[in-house]
Coordinates of C-alpha atoms in Angstrom, one line a residue:
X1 CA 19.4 11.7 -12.5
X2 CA 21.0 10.1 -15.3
X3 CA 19.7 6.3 -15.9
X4 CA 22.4 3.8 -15.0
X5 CA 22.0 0.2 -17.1
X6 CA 23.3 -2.5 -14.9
X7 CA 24.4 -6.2 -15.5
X8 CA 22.1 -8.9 -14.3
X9 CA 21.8 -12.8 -14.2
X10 CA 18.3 -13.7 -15.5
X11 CA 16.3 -17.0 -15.4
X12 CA 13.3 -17.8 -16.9
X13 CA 10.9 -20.7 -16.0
X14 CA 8.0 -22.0 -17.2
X15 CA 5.2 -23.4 -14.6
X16 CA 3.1 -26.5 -15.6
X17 CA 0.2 -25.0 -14.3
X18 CA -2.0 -23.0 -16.4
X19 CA -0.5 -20.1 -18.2
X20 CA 1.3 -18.8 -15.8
X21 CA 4.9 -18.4 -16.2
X22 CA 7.9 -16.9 -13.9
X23 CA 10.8 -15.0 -14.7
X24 CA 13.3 -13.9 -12.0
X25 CA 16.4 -11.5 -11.8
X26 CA 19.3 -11.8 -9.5
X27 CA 20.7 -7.9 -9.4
X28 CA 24.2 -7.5 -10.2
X29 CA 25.2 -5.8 -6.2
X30 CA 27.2 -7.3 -4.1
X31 CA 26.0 -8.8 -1.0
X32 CA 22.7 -6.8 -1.6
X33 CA 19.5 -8.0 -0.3
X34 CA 15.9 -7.4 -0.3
X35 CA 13.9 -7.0 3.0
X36 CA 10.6 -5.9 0.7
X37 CA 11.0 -2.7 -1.3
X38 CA 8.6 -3.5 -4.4
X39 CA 6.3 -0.2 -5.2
X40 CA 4.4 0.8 -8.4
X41 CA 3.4 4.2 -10.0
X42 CA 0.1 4.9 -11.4
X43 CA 1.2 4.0 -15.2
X44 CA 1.8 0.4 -14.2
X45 CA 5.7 1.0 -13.7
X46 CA 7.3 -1.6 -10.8
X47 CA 10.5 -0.1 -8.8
X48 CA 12.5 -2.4 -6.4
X49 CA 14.7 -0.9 -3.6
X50 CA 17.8 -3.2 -1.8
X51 CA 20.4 -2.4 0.1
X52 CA 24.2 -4.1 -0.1
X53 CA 23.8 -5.2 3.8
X54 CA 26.6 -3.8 5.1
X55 CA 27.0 -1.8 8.2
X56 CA 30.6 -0.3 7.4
X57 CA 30.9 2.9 5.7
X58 CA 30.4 1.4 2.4
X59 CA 26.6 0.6 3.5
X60 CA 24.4 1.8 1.1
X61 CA 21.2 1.4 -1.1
X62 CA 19.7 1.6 -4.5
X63 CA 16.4 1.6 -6.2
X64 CA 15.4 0.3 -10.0
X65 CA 13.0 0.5 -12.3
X66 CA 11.2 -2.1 -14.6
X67 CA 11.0 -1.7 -18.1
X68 CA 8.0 -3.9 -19.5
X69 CA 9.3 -3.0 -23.2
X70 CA 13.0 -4.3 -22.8
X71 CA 12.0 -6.7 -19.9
X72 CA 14.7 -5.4 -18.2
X73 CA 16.0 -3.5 -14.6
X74 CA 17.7 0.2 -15.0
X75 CA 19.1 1.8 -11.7
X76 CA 17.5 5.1 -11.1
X77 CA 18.4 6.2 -7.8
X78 CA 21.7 5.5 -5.8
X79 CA 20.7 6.8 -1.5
X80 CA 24.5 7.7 -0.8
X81 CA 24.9 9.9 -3.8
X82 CA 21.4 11.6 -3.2
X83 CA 22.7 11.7 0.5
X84 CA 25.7 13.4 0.0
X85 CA 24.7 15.7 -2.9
X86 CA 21.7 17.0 -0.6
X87 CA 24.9 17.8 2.2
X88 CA 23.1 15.3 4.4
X89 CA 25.8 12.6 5.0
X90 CA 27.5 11.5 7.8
X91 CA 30.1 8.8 8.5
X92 CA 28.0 7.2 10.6
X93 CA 25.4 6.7 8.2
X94 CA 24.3 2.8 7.6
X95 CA 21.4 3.1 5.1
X96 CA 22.1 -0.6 4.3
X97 CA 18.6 -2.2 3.7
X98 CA 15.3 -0.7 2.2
X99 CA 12.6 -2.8 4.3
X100 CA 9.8 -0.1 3.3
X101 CA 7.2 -0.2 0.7
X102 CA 7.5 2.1 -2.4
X103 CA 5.0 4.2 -2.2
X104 CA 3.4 6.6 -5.0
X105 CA 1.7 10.5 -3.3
X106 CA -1.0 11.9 -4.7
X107 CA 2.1 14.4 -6.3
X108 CA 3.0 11.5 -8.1
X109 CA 6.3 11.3 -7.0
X110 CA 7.3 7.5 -4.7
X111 CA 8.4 7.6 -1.4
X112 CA 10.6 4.9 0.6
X113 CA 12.6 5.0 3.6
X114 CA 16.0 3.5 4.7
X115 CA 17.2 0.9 7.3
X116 CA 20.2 0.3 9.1
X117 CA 21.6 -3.3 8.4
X118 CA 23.2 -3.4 12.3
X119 CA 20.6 -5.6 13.3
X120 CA 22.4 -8.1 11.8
X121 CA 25.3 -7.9 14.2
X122 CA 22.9 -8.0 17.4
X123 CA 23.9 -4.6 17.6
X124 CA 21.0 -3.3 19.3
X125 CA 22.6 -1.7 22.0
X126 CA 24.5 0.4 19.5
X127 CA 21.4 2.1 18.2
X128 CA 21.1 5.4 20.0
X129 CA 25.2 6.0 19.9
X130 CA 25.8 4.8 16.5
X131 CA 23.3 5.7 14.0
X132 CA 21.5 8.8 13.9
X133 CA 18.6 7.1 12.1
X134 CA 17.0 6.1 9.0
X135 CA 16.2 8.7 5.8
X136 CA 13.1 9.5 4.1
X137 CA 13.7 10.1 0.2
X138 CA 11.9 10.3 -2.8
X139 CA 11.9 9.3 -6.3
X140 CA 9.8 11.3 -9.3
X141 CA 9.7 9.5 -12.3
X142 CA 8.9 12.8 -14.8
X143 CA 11.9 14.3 -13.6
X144 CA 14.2 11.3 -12.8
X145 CA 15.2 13.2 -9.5
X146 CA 15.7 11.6 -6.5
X147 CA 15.8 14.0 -3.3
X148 CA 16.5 13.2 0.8
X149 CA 13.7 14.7 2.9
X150 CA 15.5 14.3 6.2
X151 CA 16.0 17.2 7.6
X152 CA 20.2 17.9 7.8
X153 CA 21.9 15.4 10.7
X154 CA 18.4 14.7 12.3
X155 CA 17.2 11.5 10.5
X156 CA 14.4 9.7 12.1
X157 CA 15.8 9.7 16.1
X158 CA 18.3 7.3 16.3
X159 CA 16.2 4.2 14.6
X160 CA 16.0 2.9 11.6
X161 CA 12.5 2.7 9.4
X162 CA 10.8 -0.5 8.8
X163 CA 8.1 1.4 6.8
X164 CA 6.4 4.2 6.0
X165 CA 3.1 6.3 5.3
X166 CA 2.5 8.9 2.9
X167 CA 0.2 11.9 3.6
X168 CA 1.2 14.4 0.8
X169 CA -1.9 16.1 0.9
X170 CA -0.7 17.7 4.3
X171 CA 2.8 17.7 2.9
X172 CA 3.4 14.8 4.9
X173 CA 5.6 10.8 5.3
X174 CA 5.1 8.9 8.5
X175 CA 7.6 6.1 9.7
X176 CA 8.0 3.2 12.5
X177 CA 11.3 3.0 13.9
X178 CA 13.3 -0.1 15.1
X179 CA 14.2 -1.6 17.0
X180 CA 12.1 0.6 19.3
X181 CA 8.7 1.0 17.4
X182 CA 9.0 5.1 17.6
X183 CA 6.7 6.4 15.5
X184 CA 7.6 9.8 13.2
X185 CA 6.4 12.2 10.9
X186 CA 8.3 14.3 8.5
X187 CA 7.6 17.5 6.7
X188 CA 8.6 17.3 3.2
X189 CA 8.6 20.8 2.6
X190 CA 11.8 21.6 5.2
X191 CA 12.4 18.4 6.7
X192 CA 11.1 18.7 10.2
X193 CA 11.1 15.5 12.1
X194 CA 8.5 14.9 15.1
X195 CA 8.1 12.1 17.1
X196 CA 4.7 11.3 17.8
X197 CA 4.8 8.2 19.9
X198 CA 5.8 5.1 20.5
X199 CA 4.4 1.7 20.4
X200 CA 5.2 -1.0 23.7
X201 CA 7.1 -3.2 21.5
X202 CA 9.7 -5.6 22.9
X203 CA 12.8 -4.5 21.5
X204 CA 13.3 -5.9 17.8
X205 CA 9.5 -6.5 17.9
X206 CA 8.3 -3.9 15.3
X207 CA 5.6 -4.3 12.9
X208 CA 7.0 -4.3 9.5
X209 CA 4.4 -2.7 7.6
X210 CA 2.4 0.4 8.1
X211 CA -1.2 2.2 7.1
X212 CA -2.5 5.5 5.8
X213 CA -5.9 5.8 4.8
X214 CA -7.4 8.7 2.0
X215 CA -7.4 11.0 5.3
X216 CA -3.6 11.0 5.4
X217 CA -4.2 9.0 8.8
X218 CA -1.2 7.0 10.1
X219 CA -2.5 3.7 12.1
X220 CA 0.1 1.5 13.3
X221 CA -0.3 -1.8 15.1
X222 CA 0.8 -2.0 19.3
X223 CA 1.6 -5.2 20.8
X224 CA -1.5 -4.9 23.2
X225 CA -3.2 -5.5 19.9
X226 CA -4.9 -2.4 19.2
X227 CA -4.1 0.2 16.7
X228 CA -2.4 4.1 16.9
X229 CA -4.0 6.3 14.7
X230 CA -2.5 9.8 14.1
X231 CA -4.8 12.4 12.7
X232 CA -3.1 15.3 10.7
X233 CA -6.3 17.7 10.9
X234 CA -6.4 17.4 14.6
X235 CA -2.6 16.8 15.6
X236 CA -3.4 14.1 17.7
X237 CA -3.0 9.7 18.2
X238 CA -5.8 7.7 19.5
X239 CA -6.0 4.3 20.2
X240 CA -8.2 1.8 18.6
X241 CA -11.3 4.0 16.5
X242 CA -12.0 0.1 15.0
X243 CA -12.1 -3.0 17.0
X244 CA -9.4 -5.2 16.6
X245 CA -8.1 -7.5 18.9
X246 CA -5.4 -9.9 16.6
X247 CA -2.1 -9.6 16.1
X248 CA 0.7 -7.6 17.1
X249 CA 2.2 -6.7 13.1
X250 CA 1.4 -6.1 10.0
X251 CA 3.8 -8.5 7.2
X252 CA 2.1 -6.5 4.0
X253 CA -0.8 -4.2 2.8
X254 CA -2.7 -2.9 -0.6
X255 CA -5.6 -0.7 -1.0
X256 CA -8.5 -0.9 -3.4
X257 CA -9.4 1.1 -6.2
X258 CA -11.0 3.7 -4.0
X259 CA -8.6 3.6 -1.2
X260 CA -11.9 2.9 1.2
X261 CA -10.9 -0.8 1.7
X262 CA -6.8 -1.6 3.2
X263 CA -6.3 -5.1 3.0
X264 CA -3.5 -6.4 4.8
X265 CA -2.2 -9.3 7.1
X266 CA -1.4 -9.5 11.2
X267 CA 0.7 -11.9 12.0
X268 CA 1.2 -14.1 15.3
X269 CA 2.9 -16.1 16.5
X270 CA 3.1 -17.3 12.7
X271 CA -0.6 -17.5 12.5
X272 CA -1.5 -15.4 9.8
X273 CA -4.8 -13.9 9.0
X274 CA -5.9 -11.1 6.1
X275 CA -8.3 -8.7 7.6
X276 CA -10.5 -6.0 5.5
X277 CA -9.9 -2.2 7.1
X278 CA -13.1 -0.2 5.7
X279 CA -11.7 3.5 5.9
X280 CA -15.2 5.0 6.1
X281 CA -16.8 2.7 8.9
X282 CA -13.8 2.8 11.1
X283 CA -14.4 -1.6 11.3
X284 CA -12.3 -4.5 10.2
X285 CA -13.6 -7.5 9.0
X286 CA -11.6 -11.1 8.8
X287 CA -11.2 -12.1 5.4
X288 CA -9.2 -15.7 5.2
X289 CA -6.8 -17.4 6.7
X290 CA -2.9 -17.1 5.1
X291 CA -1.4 -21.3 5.6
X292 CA 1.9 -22.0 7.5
X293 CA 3.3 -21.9 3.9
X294 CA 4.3 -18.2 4.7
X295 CA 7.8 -18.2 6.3
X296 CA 8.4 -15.3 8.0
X297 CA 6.5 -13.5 10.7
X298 CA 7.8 -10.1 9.9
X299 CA 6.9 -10.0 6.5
X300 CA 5.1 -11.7 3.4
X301 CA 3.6 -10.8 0.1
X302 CA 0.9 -8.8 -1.4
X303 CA -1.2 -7.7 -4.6
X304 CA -4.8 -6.9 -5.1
X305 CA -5.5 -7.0 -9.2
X306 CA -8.0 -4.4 -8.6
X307 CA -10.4 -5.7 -11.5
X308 CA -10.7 -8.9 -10.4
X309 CA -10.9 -8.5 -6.5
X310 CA -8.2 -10.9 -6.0
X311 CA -6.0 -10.6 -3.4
X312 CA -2.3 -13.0 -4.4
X313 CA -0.2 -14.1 -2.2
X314 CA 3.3 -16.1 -3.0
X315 CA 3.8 -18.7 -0.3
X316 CA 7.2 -20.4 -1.0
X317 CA 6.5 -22.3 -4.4
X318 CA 2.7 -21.7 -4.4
X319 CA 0.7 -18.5 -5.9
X320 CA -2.0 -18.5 -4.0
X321 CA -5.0 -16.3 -4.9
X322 CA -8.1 -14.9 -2.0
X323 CA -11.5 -13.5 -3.0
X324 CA -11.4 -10.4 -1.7
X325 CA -15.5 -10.4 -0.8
X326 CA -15.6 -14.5 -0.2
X327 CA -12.2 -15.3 1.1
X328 CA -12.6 -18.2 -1.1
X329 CA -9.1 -19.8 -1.6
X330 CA -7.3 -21.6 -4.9
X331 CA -3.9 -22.3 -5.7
X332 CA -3.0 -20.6 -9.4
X333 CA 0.3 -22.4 -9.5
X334 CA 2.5 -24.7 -7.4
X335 CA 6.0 -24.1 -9.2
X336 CA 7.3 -20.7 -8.0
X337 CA 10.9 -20.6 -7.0
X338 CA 11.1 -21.0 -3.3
X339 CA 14.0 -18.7 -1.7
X340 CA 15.0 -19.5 1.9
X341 CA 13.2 -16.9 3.9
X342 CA 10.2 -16.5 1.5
X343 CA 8.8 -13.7 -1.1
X344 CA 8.1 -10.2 0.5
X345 CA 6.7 -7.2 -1.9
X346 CA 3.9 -5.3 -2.0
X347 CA 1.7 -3.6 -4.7
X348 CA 3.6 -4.8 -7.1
X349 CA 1.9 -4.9 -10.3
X350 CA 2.9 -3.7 -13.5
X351 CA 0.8 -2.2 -16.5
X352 CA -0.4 -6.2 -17.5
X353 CA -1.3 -7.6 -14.5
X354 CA 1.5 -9.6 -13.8
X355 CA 3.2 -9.7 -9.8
X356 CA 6.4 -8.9 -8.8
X357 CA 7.8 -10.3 -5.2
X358 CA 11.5 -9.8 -4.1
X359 CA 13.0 -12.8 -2.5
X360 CA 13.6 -12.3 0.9
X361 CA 17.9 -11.6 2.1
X362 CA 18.8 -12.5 -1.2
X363 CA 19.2 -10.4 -4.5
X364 CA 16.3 -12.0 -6.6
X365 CA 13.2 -10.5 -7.9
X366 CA 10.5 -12.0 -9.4
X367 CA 7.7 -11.6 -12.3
X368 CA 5.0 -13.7 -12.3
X369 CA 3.0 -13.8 -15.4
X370 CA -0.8 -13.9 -15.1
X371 CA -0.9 -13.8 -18.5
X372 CA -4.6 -12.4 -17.7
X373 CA -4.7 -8.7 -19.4
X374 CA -5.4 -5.9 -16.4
X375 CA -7.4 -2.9 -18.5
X376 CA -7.3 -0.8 -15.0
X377 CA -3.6 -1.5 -14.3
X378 CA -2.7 1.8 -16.6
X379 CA -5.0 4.0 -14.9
X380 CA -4.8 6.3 -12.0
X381 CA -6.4 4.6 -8.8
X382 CA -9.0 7.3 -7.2
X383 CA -7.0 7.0 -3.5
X384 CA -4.2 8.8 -6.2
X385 CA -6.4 11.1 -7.9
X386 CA -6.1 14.5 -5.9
X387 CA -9.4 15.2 -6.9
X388 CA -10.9 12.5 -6.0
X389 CA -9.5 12.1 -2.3
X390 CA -10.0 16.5 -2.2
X391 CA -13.6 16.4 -3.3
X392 CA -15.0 13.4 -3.0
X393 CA -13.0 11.3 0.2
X394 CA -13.2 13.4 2.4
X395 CA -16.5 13.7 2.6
X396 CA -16.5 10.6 4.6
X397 CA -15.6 12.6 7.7
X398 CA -19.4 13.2 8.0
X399 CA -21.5 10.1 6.0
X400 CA -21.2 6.7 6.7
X401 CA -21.9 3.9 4.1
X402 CA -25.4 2.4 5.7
X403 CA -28.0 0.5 4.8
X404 CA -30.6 3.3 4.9
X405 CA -30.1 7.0 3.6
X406 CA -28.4 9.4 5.3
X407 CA -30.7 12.4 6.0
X408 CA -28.1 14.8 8.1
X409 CA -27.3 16.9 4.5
X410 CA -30.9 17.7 3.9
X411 CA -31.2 15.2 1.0
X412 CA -32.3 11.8 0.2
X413 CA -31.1 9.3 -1.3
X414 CA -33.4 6.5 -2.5
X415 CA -32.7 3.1 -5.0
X416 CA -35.9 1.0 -6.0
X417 CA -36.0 -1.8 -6.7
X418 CA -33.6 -3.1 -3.8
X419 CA -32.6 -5.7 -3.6
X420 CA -33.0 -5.6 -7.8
X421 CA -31.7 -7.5 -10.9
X422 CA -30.4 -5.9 -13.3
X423 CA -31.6 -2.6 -13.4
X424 CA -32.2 -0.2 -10.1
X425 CA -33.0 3.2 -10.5
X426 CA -31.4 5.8 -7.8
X427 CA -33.0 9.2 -6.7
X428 CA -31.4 12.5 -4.7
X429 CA -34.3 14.9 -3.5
X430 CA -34.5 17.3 -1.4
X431 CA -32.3 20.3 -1.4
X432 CA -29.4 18.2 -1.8
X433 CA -30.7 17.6 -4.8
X434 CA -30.2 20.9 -6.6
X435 CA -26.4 21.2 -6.3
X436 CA -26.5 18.9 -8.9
X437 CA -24.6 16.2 -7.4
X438 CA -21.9 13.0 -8.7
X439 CA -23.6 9.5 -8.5
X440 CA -21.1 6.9 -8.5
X441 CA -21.3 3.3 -7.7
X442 CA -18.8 1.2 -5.5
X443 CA -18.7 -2.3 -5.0
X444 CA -18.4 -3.8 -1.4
X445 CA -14.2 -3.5 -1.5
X446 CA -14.0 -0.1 -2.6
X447 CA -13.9 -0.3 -6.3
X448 CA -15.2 1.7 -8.6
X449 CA -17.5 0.2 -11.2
X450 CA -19.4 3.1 -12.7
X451 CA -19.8 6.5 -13.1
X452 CA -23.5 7.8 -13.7
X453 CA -23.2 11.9 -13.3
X454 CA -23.9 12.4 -16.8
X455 CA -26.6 10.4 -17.3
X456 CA -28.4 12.1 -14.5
X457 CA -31.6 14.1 -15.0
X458 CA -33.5 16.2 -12.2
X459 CA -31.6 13.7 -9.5
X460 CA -32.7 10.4 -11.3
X461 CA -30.6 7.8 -12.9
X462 CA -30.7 4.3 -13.7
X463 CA -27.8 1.5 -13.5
X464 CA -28.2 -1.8 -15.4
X465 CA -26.4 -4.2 -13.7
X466 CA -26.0 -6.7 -16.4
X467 CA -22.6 -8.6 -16.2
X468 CA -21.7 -7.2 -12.9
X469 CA -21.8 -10.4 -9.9
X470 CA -24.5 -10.9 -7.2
X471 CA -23.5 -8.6 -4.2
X472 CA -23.8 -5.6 -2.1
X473 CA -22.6 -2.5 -4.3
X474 CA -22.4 1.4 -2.8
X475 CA -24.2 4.1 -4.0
X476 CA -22.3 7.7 -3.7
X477 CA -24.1 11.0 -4.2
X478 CA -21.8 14.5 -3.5
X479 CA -21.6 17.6 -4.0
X480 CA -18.7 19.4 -3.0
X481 CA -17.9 17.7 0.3
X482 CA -20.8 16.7 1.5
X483 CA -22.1 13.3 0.6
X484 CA -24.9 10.4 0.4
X485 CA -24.4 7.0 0.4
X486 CA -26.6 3.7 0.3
X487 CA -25.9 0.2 -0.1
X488 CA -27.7 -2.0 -2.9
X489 CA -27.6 -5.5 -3.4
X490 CA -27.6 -7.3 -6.6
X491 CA -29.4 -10.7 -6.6
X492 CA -29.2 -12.8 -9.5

């Protein structure tokens, strides 16, 4: 698609705090809003997606690209025109908001869905007559191609999509539908939409933000607090595989490095938490409490800066930043601009470490400046690496990280000293041993710290800890997909 250059107002703002700085953009579309629709790709590029808010048939949205060299916004994707080029574009069509995520598959192309802006009108009643339902589409940033995956005058049953997963791996994209909470997936190979199930939401009462885990699992929240989890492998939703009884929506997500660890906050009632979902022991664990400073119930902000396990959240004029292993709190700045409803965006982090956040109904988008280099922010994450979640991931299906080693693979999997400082040194034996396996080691969110494989000699290794914290860090030994794992802990 060619690059369209658009006009913009731009402000620029220095906070008295520190060195961090703000920088915001109000995008040159009339009436447009932003209802969340902040994504990244894997070299550190931020995207924003709004739609112009209409529900006439001038309703329509658009997605853009940041450029960190010009420090600037260049529309790459226009919905309608995809729509219509694709032959899938009706007149009842009201793609008027983009309230999903930007998501990147592990084929490196960024997924995002479309919502209806009828809402607005308390046009509930409308839904299943009127609109034929929200889109699925796609953006890959080697090509510059955008593409509808909806199959031809299906859509996504009659709803429009708050969110959505991505499961490319089984060629797959997930949504939650409102006002309903249906829940869909899509093939994006021919477009085949199937509705799995639905959630008992109230109508209107949908949770904003949805989960998929390294297994291309879709878990969405019910209102009886418990989760839905689809399962691709075995075609089927269960209820509830971790305890969790909090909250009735999730307002925003990230992953770690790994992908083992989803971070993300449940809302209720306004009483906002951020709980810890580890992937491969099916648990979630409470992290810290998000203040009343968050506005909106429905949605809120979220990045991880995956090398310093700092979770940021923007909450009104305040940056706010959570230890992702503590939960320990401090407030980085106090300054921000403060739009009406609050900042939404998740993920957003560009190739320095510096946040992005879309203000919430209104046009503006926002940089905040760390100005606190990210040396990781250029590099694939492993839950993106096909390889990785192929060979490696997968193998959780049968190993649990545990305190002890696993012995179901016929292998063992030993550290000594432990707990140690700063050296440990880590042993496979048995037969497991002579397939010559990967050592890695993780720490306790997910993210990967070292790589020992080739410093391995008959299924022995060391690891000098020196400059890494006190804490519990993950040992992984596979082969193939079969796996060993053991936790360590660093005490210094």
């Amino acid at each position: 698609m060619k690059k369209i250059f658009f006009a913009y107002f731009f402000i620029c703002a220095a906070i008295a705090y520190g060195a961090i700085t703000t920088q915001t953009w109000t995008m040159y579309v009339s009436g447009a809003a932003f209802w969340g629709g902040i994504g990244r790709d894997w070299n550190g590029t931020v995207y924003a997606g709004l739609g112009n808010h209409l529900t006439n048939d001038n309703a329509n949205s658009v997605v853009y690209r940041y450029n960190n060299s010009t420090n600037d916004w260049t529309q790459v994707m226009d919905v309608k025109v995809v729509s219509q080029a694709a032959g899938n574009w009706l007149a009842l069509d009201r793609p008027g908001k983009i309230h999903s995520t930007i998501k990147q598959g592990l084929d490196g192309k960024l997924y995002f869905s479309t919502h209806s802006a009828f809402d607005t009108d308390n046009d509930l009643a409308n839904y299943p007559s009127l609109f034929r339902g929200g889109h699925f589409y796609c953006y890959d940033p080697i090509s510059g191609q955008g593409r509808d995956l909806s199959d031809p005058n299906v859509g996504a049953g009659h709803c429009g999509l708050t969110d959505l997963a991505v499961a490319t791996q089984y060629n797959l994209v997930y949504g939650i539908g409102y006002p309903y909470g249906y829940m869909y997936k899509q093939d994006i190979r021919n477009g085949d939409s199937t509705f799995l199930w639905a959630t008992q939401s109230q109508v209107g009462q949908v949770s904003r933000v949805v989960l998929e885990d390294n297994y291309g699992r879709f878990l969405c929240p019910n209102v009886t607090k418990r989760f839905l989890i689809y399962d691709p492998v075995t075609d089927s939703v269960t209820f509830d595989r971790f305890r969790h009884n909090y909250g009735t929506t999730i307002t925003a997500a990230v992953k770690s490095w790994t992908g083992d660890s989803i971070y993300y906050i449940m809302s209720e009632g306004g009483d906002d938490r951020i709980f810890r979902y580890i992937v491969s022991r099916d648990t979630a664990q409470f992290v810290a409490y998000v203040d009343s400073g968050n506005t909106s119930s429905f949605k809120a902000s979220l990045a991880l800066r995956w090398d310093q396990n700092k979770l940021y959240i923007a909450l009104g004029n305040r940056l706010v930043s959570i230890n992702a292993l503590t939960g320990a709190r401090i407030t980085e700045a106090t300054n921000l601009p403060n739009p009406s409803y609050g900042w939404y965006g998740c993920n957003g982090i560009d190739r320095n470490g510096d946040l992005f956040f879309s203000a919430a109904g209104n046009r503006t988008v926002m940089k905040v400046s760390l100005a606190q280099p990210c040396a990781i922010c250029t590099q694939k994450p492993k839950y993106l690496d096909s390889a990785y979640v192929d060979s490696v991931d997968n193998a959780w299906r049968t190993s649990t990280v545990a305190e002890s080693a696993e012995k179901s693979l016929s292998g063992i999997l030993t550290a000594t000293p432990n707990p140690f400082n700063p050296d440990v040194t880590i042993v496979v034996a048995g037969a497991f041993r002579e397939t010559f396996p990967h050592i890695m080691i993780f720490d306790i969110t997910g993210r990967f710290v070292a790589d020992l494989t080739s410093q391995v000699y008959q299924g022995r290794v060391s690891w000098n800890a020196s400059g890494m914290p006190s804490g519990i860090y993950i040992i992984k030994a596979w082969a193939g997909k079969q796996a060993l794992t053991k936790a360590i802990t660093l005490i210094k």
